[in-house]
Amino acid sequence: MIFSPLGFSAAGLADACRIELERLEDDRGFFARAFCMEEFAAQGLPTHWVQANISYNRQAGTLRGLHYQSAPSIEAKIVRCIRGAIFDVIVDIRADSTHFGRWIGLELTAANRSMVYVPAGFAHGFQALEPDTELLYLHDTMFDPLRQAGLNALDPALGISWPLGVTGLSARDASLPNLSALKPLRP
């Protein structure tokens, strides 16, 4: 059996990428590699993941984010939707980036099985597009409650076009600062 490599493609912001599973299919279904240390290293991506988290969202429209961790706990993530569908958004908040404040949105679904690599120095959030949506995250840095931070996902200066009416926004996320008040990260 020949193992299938991962497919990496630029996601539209420096260092971010979309990761596609390349499937070996037969009449039983398929096999696909979700992670390979050598393939990630060849792309310049982290190869050591220290934490995996799951996010479950009951209602379509639920908005979570935009979250990140500040120094010295700045983290990179891989995000995959394992049930349902999301509109996944990442925002470049790196101090030295020519893309500071720019965002991209990708549709990640259980059906398309795509993943997104969120580089260190990016804020991340998503909106559930279907009820009962579930995500799996991998993190290269442990969660640090003293360094958790965020950016207001509804900031008009960002101009994010959320596909559905926003529901389920936590009080914490609603009170996050706008981009103009943000101290840029130095990963």
PDB file of C-alpha atoms in Angstrom:
ATOM      1  CA  MET A   1       0.000   0.000   0.000  1.00  0.00           C
ATOM      2  CA  ILE A   2       1.315   3.456  -0.899  1.00  0.00           C
ATOM      3  CA  PHE A   3       0.544   6.035   1.767  1.00  0.00           C
ATOM      4  CA  SER A   4      -1.170   9.177   0.666  1.00  0.00           C
ATOM      5  CA  PRO A   5       0.562  12.498   1.383  1.00  0.00           C
ATOM      6  CA  LEU A   6      -1.154  15.601   2.649  1.00  0.00           C
ATOM      7  CA  GLY A   7      -1.993  18.438   0.283  1.00  0.00           C
ATOM      8  CA  PHE A   8      -0.895  21.903   1.456  1.00  0.00           C
ATOM      9  CA  SER A   9      -2.071  25.083  -0.263  1.00  0.00           C
ATOM     10  CA  ALA A  10      -1.713  28.769   0.549  1.00  0.00           C
ATOM     11  CA  ALA A  11      -4.751  30.128   2.352  1.00  0.00           C
ATOM     12  CA  GLY A  12      -4.324  33.760   1.347  1.00  0.00           C
ATOM     13  CA  LEU A  13      -2.351  35.157   4.302  1.00  0.00           C
ATOM     14  CA  ALA A  14       1.370  34.685   4.899  1.00  0.00           C
ATOM     15  CA  ASP A  15       2.182  31.415   6.671  1.00  0.00           C
ATOM     16  CA  ALA A  16      -1.446  30.202   6.851  1.00  0.00           C
ATOM     17  CA  CYS A  17      -2.417  27.179   4.809  1.00  0.00           C
ATOM     18  CA  ARG A  18      -5.266  24.888   3.980  1.00  0.00           C
ATOM     19  CA  ILE A  19      -4.503  21.202   4.419  1.00  0.00           C
ATOM     20  CA  GLU A  20      -6.332  18.649   2.306  1.00  0.00           C
ATOM     21  CA  LEU A  21      -6.450  14.958   3.030  1.00  0.00           C
ATOM     22  CA  GLU A  22      -5.477  12.864   0.049  1.00  0.00           C
ATOM     23  CA  ARG A  23      -7.559   9.723   0.253  1.00  0.00           C
ATOM     24  CA  LEU A  24      -6.828   6.151  -0.728  1.00  0.00           C
ATOM     25  CA  GLU A  25     -10.292   4.865  -1.547  1.00  0.00           C
ATOM     26  CA  ASP A  26     -11.751   1.443  -2.144  1.00  0.00           C
ATOM     27  CA  ASP A  27     -15.179  -0.187  -1.802  1.00  0.00           C
ATOM     28  CA  ARG A  28     -14.907  -0.085   2.027  1.00  0.00           C
ATOM     29  CA  GLY A  29     -14.297   3.670   2.242  1.00  0.00           C
ATOM     30  CA  PHE A  30     -10.944   5.422   2.449  1.00  0.00           C
ATOM     31  CA  PHE A  31      -7.749   5.875   4.403  1.00  0.00           C
ATOM     32  CA  ALA A  32      -6.051   9.260   4.740  1.00  0.00           C
ATOM     33  CA  ARG A  33      -3.133  10.619   6.661  1.00  0.00           C
ATOM     34  CA  ALA A  34      -4.069  13.600   8.873  1.00  0.00           C
ATOM     35  CA  PHE A  35      -0.572  14.349  10.148  1.00  0.00           C
ATOM     36  CA  CYS A  36       2.965  13.463   9.110  1.00  0.00           C
ATOM     37  CA  MET A  37       5.917  15.009  10.918  1.00  0.00           C
ATOM     38  CA  GLU A  38       8.090  14.948   7.787  1.00  0.00           C
ATOM     39  CA  GLU A  39       5.444  16.554   5.560  1.00  0.00           C
ATOM     40  CA  PHE A  40       4.687  19.274   8.121  1.00  0.00           C
ATOM     41  CA  ALA A  41       8.413  19.967   8.626  1.00  0.00           C
ATOM     42  CA  ALA A  42       8.904  20.235   4.851  1.00  0.00           C
ATOM     43  CA  GLN A  43       6.251  23.005   4.852  1.00  0.00           C
ATOM     44  CA  GLY A  44       7.938  24.793   7.782  1.00  0.00           C
ATOM     45  CA  LEU A  45       5.016  23.960  10.103  1.00  0.00           C
ATOM     46  CA  PRO A  46       5.171  22.800  13.724  1.00  0.00           C
ATOM     47  CA  THR A  47       5.630  19.087  14.240  1.00  0.00           C
ATOM     48  CA  HIS A  48       5.038  18.940  17.987  1.00  0.00           C
ATOM     49  CA  TRP A  49       1.418  19.223  19.162  1.00  0.00           C
ATOM     50  CA  VAL A  50       0.858  19.316  22.926  1.00  0.00           C
ATOM     51  CA  GLN A  51      -2.904  19.643  23.301  1.00  0.00           C
ATOM     52  CA  ALA A  52      -6.078  18.568  21.480  1.00  0.00           C
ATOM     53  CA  ASN A  53      -9.439  20.226  22.135  1.00  0.00           C
ATOM     54  CA  ILE A  54     -12.997  19.717  20.932  1.00  0.00           C
ATOM     55  CA  SER A  55     -15.626  22.423  20.436  1.00  0.00           C
ATOM     56  CA  TYR A  56     -19.285  21.395  20.154  1.00  0.00           C
ATOM     57  CA  ASN A  57     -21.886  23.917  18.969  1.00  0.00           C
ATOM     58  CA  ARG A  58     -25.612  23.184  19.304  1.00  0.00           C
ATOM     59  CA  GLN A  59     -27.001  25.906  17.049  1.00  0.00           C
ATOM     60  CA  ALA A  60     -26.232  27.189  13.582  1.00  0.00           C
ATOM     61  CA  GLY A  61     -25.098  30.801  13.793  1.00  0.00           C
ATOM     62  CA  THR A  62     -23.061  30.279  16.963  1.00  0.00           C
ATOM     63  CA  LEU A  63     -19.997  32.517  16.810  1.00  0.00           C
ATOM     64  CA  ARG A  64     -16.844  31.821  18.834  1.00  0.00           C
ATOM     65  CA  GLY A  65     -13.753  33.979  18.829  1.00  0.00           C
ATOM     66  CA  LEU A  66     -11.606  35.598  17.756  1.00  0.00           C
ATOM     67  CA  HIS A  67      -9.161  34.023  20.239  1.00  0.00           C
ATOM     68  CA  TYR A  68      -5.396  33.830  20.666  1.00  0.00           C
ATOM     69  CA  GLN A  69      -2.784  33.655  23.421  1.00  0.00           C
ATOM     70  CA  SER A  70      -0.316  36.443  24.153  1.00  0.00           C
ATOM     71  CA  ALA A  71       3.429  36.109  24.729  1.00  0.00           C
ATOM     72  CA  PRO A  72       5.115  34.036  25.935  1.00  0.00           C
ATOM     73  CA  SER A  73       2.340  31.523  25.177  1.00  0.00           C
ATOM     74  CA  ILE A  74       1.613  32.417  21.554  1.00  0.00           C
ATOM     75  CA  GLU A  75       0.262  29.323  19.811  1.00  0.00           C
ATOM     76  CA  ALA A  76      -0.247  27.789  16.406  1.00  0.00           C
ATOM     77  CA  LYS A  77      -3.270  25.573  15.728  1.00  0.00           C
ATOM     78  CA  ILE A  78      -4.660  23.074  13.288  1.00  0.00           C
ATOM     79  CA  VAL A  79      -8.457  23.123  13.067  1.00  0.00           C
ATOM     80  CA  ARG A  80     -10.721  20.506  11.497  1.00  0.00           C
ATOM     81  CA  CYS A  81     -14.515  20.282  11.478  1.00  0.00           C
ATOM     82  CA  ILE A  82     -15.447  16.681  12.295  1.00  0.00           C
ATOM     83  CA  ARG A  83     -19.244  17.097  12.273  1.00  0.00           C
ATOM     84  CA  GLY A  84     -21.364  19.717  10.538  1.00  0.00           C
ATOM     85  CA  ALA A  85     -19.849  22.814   8.944  1.00  0.00           C
ATOM     86  CA  ILE A  86     -18.157  26.072   9.963  1.00  0.00           C
ATOM     87  CA  PHE A  87     -17.005  29.327   8.459  1.00  0.00           C
ATOM     88  CA  ASP A  88     -13.492  29.514   9.938  1.00  0.00           C
ATOM     89  CA  VAL A  89     -11.738  32.895  10.208  1.00  0.00           C
ATOM     90  CA  ILE A  90      -8.146  33.780  10.993  1.00  0.00           C
ATOM     91  CA  VAL A  91      -6.814  37.323  11.428  1.00  0.00           C
ATOM     92  CA  ASP A  92      -3.144  38.259  11.177  1.00  0.00           C
ATOM     93  CA  ILE A  93      -2.227  40.233  14.324  1.00  0.00           C
ATOM     94  CA  ARG A  94       1.575  39.962  14.076  1.00  0.00           C
ATOM     95  CA  ALA A  95       3.311  43.262  14.772  1.00  0.00           C
ATOM     96  CA  ASP A  96       5.752  43.024  11.855  1.00  0.00           C
ATOM     97  CA  SER A  97       3.332  41.640   9.278  1.00  0.00           C
ATOM     98  CA  THR A  98       2.412  43.449   6.073  1.00  0.00           C
ATOM     99  CA  HIS A  99      -0.948  41.669   6.432  1.00  0.00           C
ATOM    100  CA  PHE A 100      -1.716  43.018   9.924  1.00  0.00           C
ATOM    101  CA  GLY A 101      -5.467  43.194  10.476  1.00  0.00           C
ATOM    102  CA  ARG A 102      -6.330  41.207   7.329  1.00  0.00           C
ATOM    103  CA  TRP A 103      -8.501  38.119   7.608  1.00  0.00           C
ATOM    104  CA  ILE A 104      -9.472  35.121   5.546  1.00  0.00           C
ATOM    105  CA  GLY A 105     -12.441  32.822   5.902  1.00  0.00           C
ATOM    106  CA  LEU A 106     -12.580  29.175   4.875  1.00  0.00           C
ATOM    107  CA  GLU A 107     -15.473  26.760   4.921  1.00  0.00           C
ATOM    108  CA  LEU A 108     -14.481  23.638   6.810  1.00  0.00           C
ATOM    109  CA  THR A 109     -16.974  20.798   6.821  1.00  0.00           C
ATOM    110  CA  ALA A 110     -17.177  17.193   7.888  1.00  0.00           C
ATOM    111  CA  ALA A 111     -17.809  16.403   4.211  1.00  0.00           C
ATOM    112  CA  ASN A 112     -14.798  18.245   2.723  1.00  0.00           C
ATOM    113  CA  ARG A 113     -12.494  17.082   5.565  1.00  0.00           C
ATOM    114  CA  SER A 114     -10.219  20.111   5.052  1.00  0.00           C
ATOM    115  CA  MET A 115      -8.081  21.519   7.842  1.00  0.00           C
ATOM    116  CA  VAL A 116      -6.594  24.952   8.361  1.00  0.00           C
ATOM    117  CA  TYR A 117      -3.196  25.697   9.850  1.00  0.00           C
ATOM    118  CA  VAL A 118      -3.454  28.834  12.013  1.00  0.00           C
ATOM    119  CA  PRO A 119       0.053  30.299  12.441  1.00  0.00           C
ATOM    120  CA  ALA A 120       1.345  31.709  15.710  1.00  0.00           C
ATOM    121  CA  GLY A 121       0.351  35.369  15.865  1.00  0.00           C
ATOM    122  CA  PHE A 122      -3.117  34.940  14.364  1.00  0.00           C
ATOM    123  CA  ALA A 123      -6.484  35.313  16.084  1.00  0.00           C
ATOM    124  CA  HIS A 124      -8.951  32.510  15.320  1.00  0.00           C
ATOM    125  CA  GLY A 125     -12.723  32.208  15.385  1.00  0.00           C
ATOM    126  CA  PHE A 126     -15.576  30.500  13.599  1.00  0.00           C
ATOM    127  CA  GLN A 127     -19.295  30.434  13.022  1.00  0.00           C
ATOM    128  CA  ALA A 128     -21.248  27.176  13.049  1.00  0.00           C
ATOM    129  CA  LEU A 129     -23.135  26.822   9.757  1.00  0.00           C
ATOM    130  CA  GLU A 130     -25.162  23.797  10.865  1.00  0.00           C
ATOM    131  CA  PRO A 131     -26.626  22.597  14.159  1.00  0.00           C
ATOM    132  CA  ASP A 132     -24.599  20.081  16.162  1.00  0.00           C
ATOM    133  CA  THR A 133     -21.259  21.124  14.702  1.00  0.00           C
ATOM    134  CA  GLU A 134     -18.067  19.777  16.246  1.00  0.00           C
ATOM    135  CA  LEU A 135     -14.417  20.789  15.779  1.00  0.00           C
ATOM    136  CA  LEU A 136     -11.110  19.211  16.674  1.00  0.00           C
ATOM    137  CA  TYR A 137      -8.142  21.506  17.391  1.00  0.00           C
ATOM    138  CA  LEU A 138      -4.471  20.688  17.810  1.00  0.00           C
ATOM    139  CA  HIS A 139      -2.292  23.238  19.654  1.00  0.00           C
ATOM    140  CA  ASP A 140       1.494  23.529  19.716  1.00  0.00           C
ATOM    141  CA  THR A 141       1.444  25.351  23.082  1.00  0.00           C
ATOM    142  CA  MET A 142      -0.396  24.506  26.289  1.00  0.00           C
ATOM    143  CA  PHE A 143      -3.412  26.618  27.225  1.00  0.00           C
ATOM    144  CA  ASP A 144      -2.337  29.439  29.520  1.00  0.00           C
ATOM    145  CA  PRO A 145      -5.315  31.102  31.249  1.00  0.00           C
ATOM    146  CA  LEU A 146      -3.145  34.119  32.111  1.00  0.00           C
ATOM    147  CA  ARG A 147      -2.377  34.685  28.414  1.00  0.00           C
ATOM    148  CA  GLN A 148      -5.804  34.085  26.849  1.00  0.00           C
ATOM    149  CA  ALA A 149      -6.837  37.047  24.743  1.00  0.00           C
ATOM    150  CA  GLY A 150      -9.081  37.940  21.869  1.00  0.00           C
ATOM    151  CA  LEU A 151     -10.280  40.340  19.239  1.00  0.00           C
ATOM    152  CA  ASN A 152     -13.883  41.415  18.694  1.00  0.00           C
ATOM    153  CA  ALA A 153     -15.273  39.305  15.843  1.00  0.00           C
ATOM    154  CA  LEU A 154     -17.899  41.991  15.111  1.00  0.00           C
ATOM    155  CA  ASP A 155     -15.426  44.891  14.841  1.00  0.00           C
ATOM    156  CA  PRO A 156     -16.538  46.960  11.812  1.00  0.00           C
ATOM    157  CA  ALA A 157     -12.887  47.747  11.051  1.00  0.00           C
ATOM    158  CA  LEU A 158     -12.301  44.042  10.355  1.00  0.00           C
ATOM    159  CA  GLY A 159     -15.406  43.823   8.185  1.00  0.00           C
ATOM    160  CA  ILE A 160     -15.810  40.059   8.539  1.00  0.00           C
ATOM    161  CA  SER A 161     -18.781  38.843   6.522  1.00  0.00           C
ATOM    162  CA  TRP A 162     -20.269  36.161   8.762  1.00  0.00           C
ATOM    163  CA  PRO A 163     -22.532  33.991   6.581  1.00  0.00           C
ATOM    164  CA  LEU A 164     -25.400  33.650   9.099  1.00  0.00           C
ATOM    165  CA  GLY A 165     -27.026  35.891  11.664  1.00  0.00           C
ATOM    166  CA  VAL A 166     -24.831  35.825  14.747  1.00  0.00           C
ATOM    167  CA  THR A 167     -26.165  33.838  17.704  1.00  0.00           C
ATOM    168  CA  GLY A 168     -24.593  32.271  20.755  1.00  0.00           C
ATOM    169  CA  LEU A 169     -21.915  34.949  21.184  1.00  0.00           C
ATOM    170  CA  SER A 170     -20.609  34.760  24.759  1.00  0.00           C
ATOM    171  CA  ALA A 171     -20.476  37.869  26.937  1.00  0.00           C
ATOM    172  CA  ARG A 172     -16.682  37.465  27.049  1.00  0.00           C
ATOM    173  CA  ASP A 173     -16.375  37.373  23.245  1.00  0.00           C
ATOM    174  CA  ALA A 174     -18.771  40.326  22.834  1.00  0.00           C
ATOM    175  CA  SER A 175     -16.573  42.434  25.129  1.00  0.00           C
ATOM    176  CA  LEU A 176     -13.251  41.689  23.396  1.00  0.00           C
ATOM    177  CA  PRO A 177     -11.362  44.759  22.130  1.00  0.00           C
ATOM    178  CA  ASN A 178     -11.506  46.050  18.581  1.00  0.00           C
ATOM    179  CA  LEU A 179      -8.457  45.913  16.311  1.00  0.00           C
ATOM    180  CA  SER A 180      -7.661  49.601  16.979  1.00  0.00           C
ATOM    181  CA  ALA A 181      -7.095  48.808  20.698  1.00  0.00           C
ATOM    182  CA  LEU A 182      -5.071  45.670  20.096  1.00  0.00           C
ATOM    183  CA  LYS A 183      -1.396  45.390  20.965  1.00  0.00           C
ATOM    184  CA  PRO A 184       0.107  43.434  18.012  1.00  0.00           C
ATOM    185  CA  LEU A 185       1.820  40.130  18.781  1.00  0.00           C
ATOM    186  CA  ARG A 186       5.515  39.461  18.367  1.00  0.00           C
ATOM    187  CA  PRO A 187       5.808  35.682  17.839  1.00  0.00           C
TER     188      PRO A 187
END
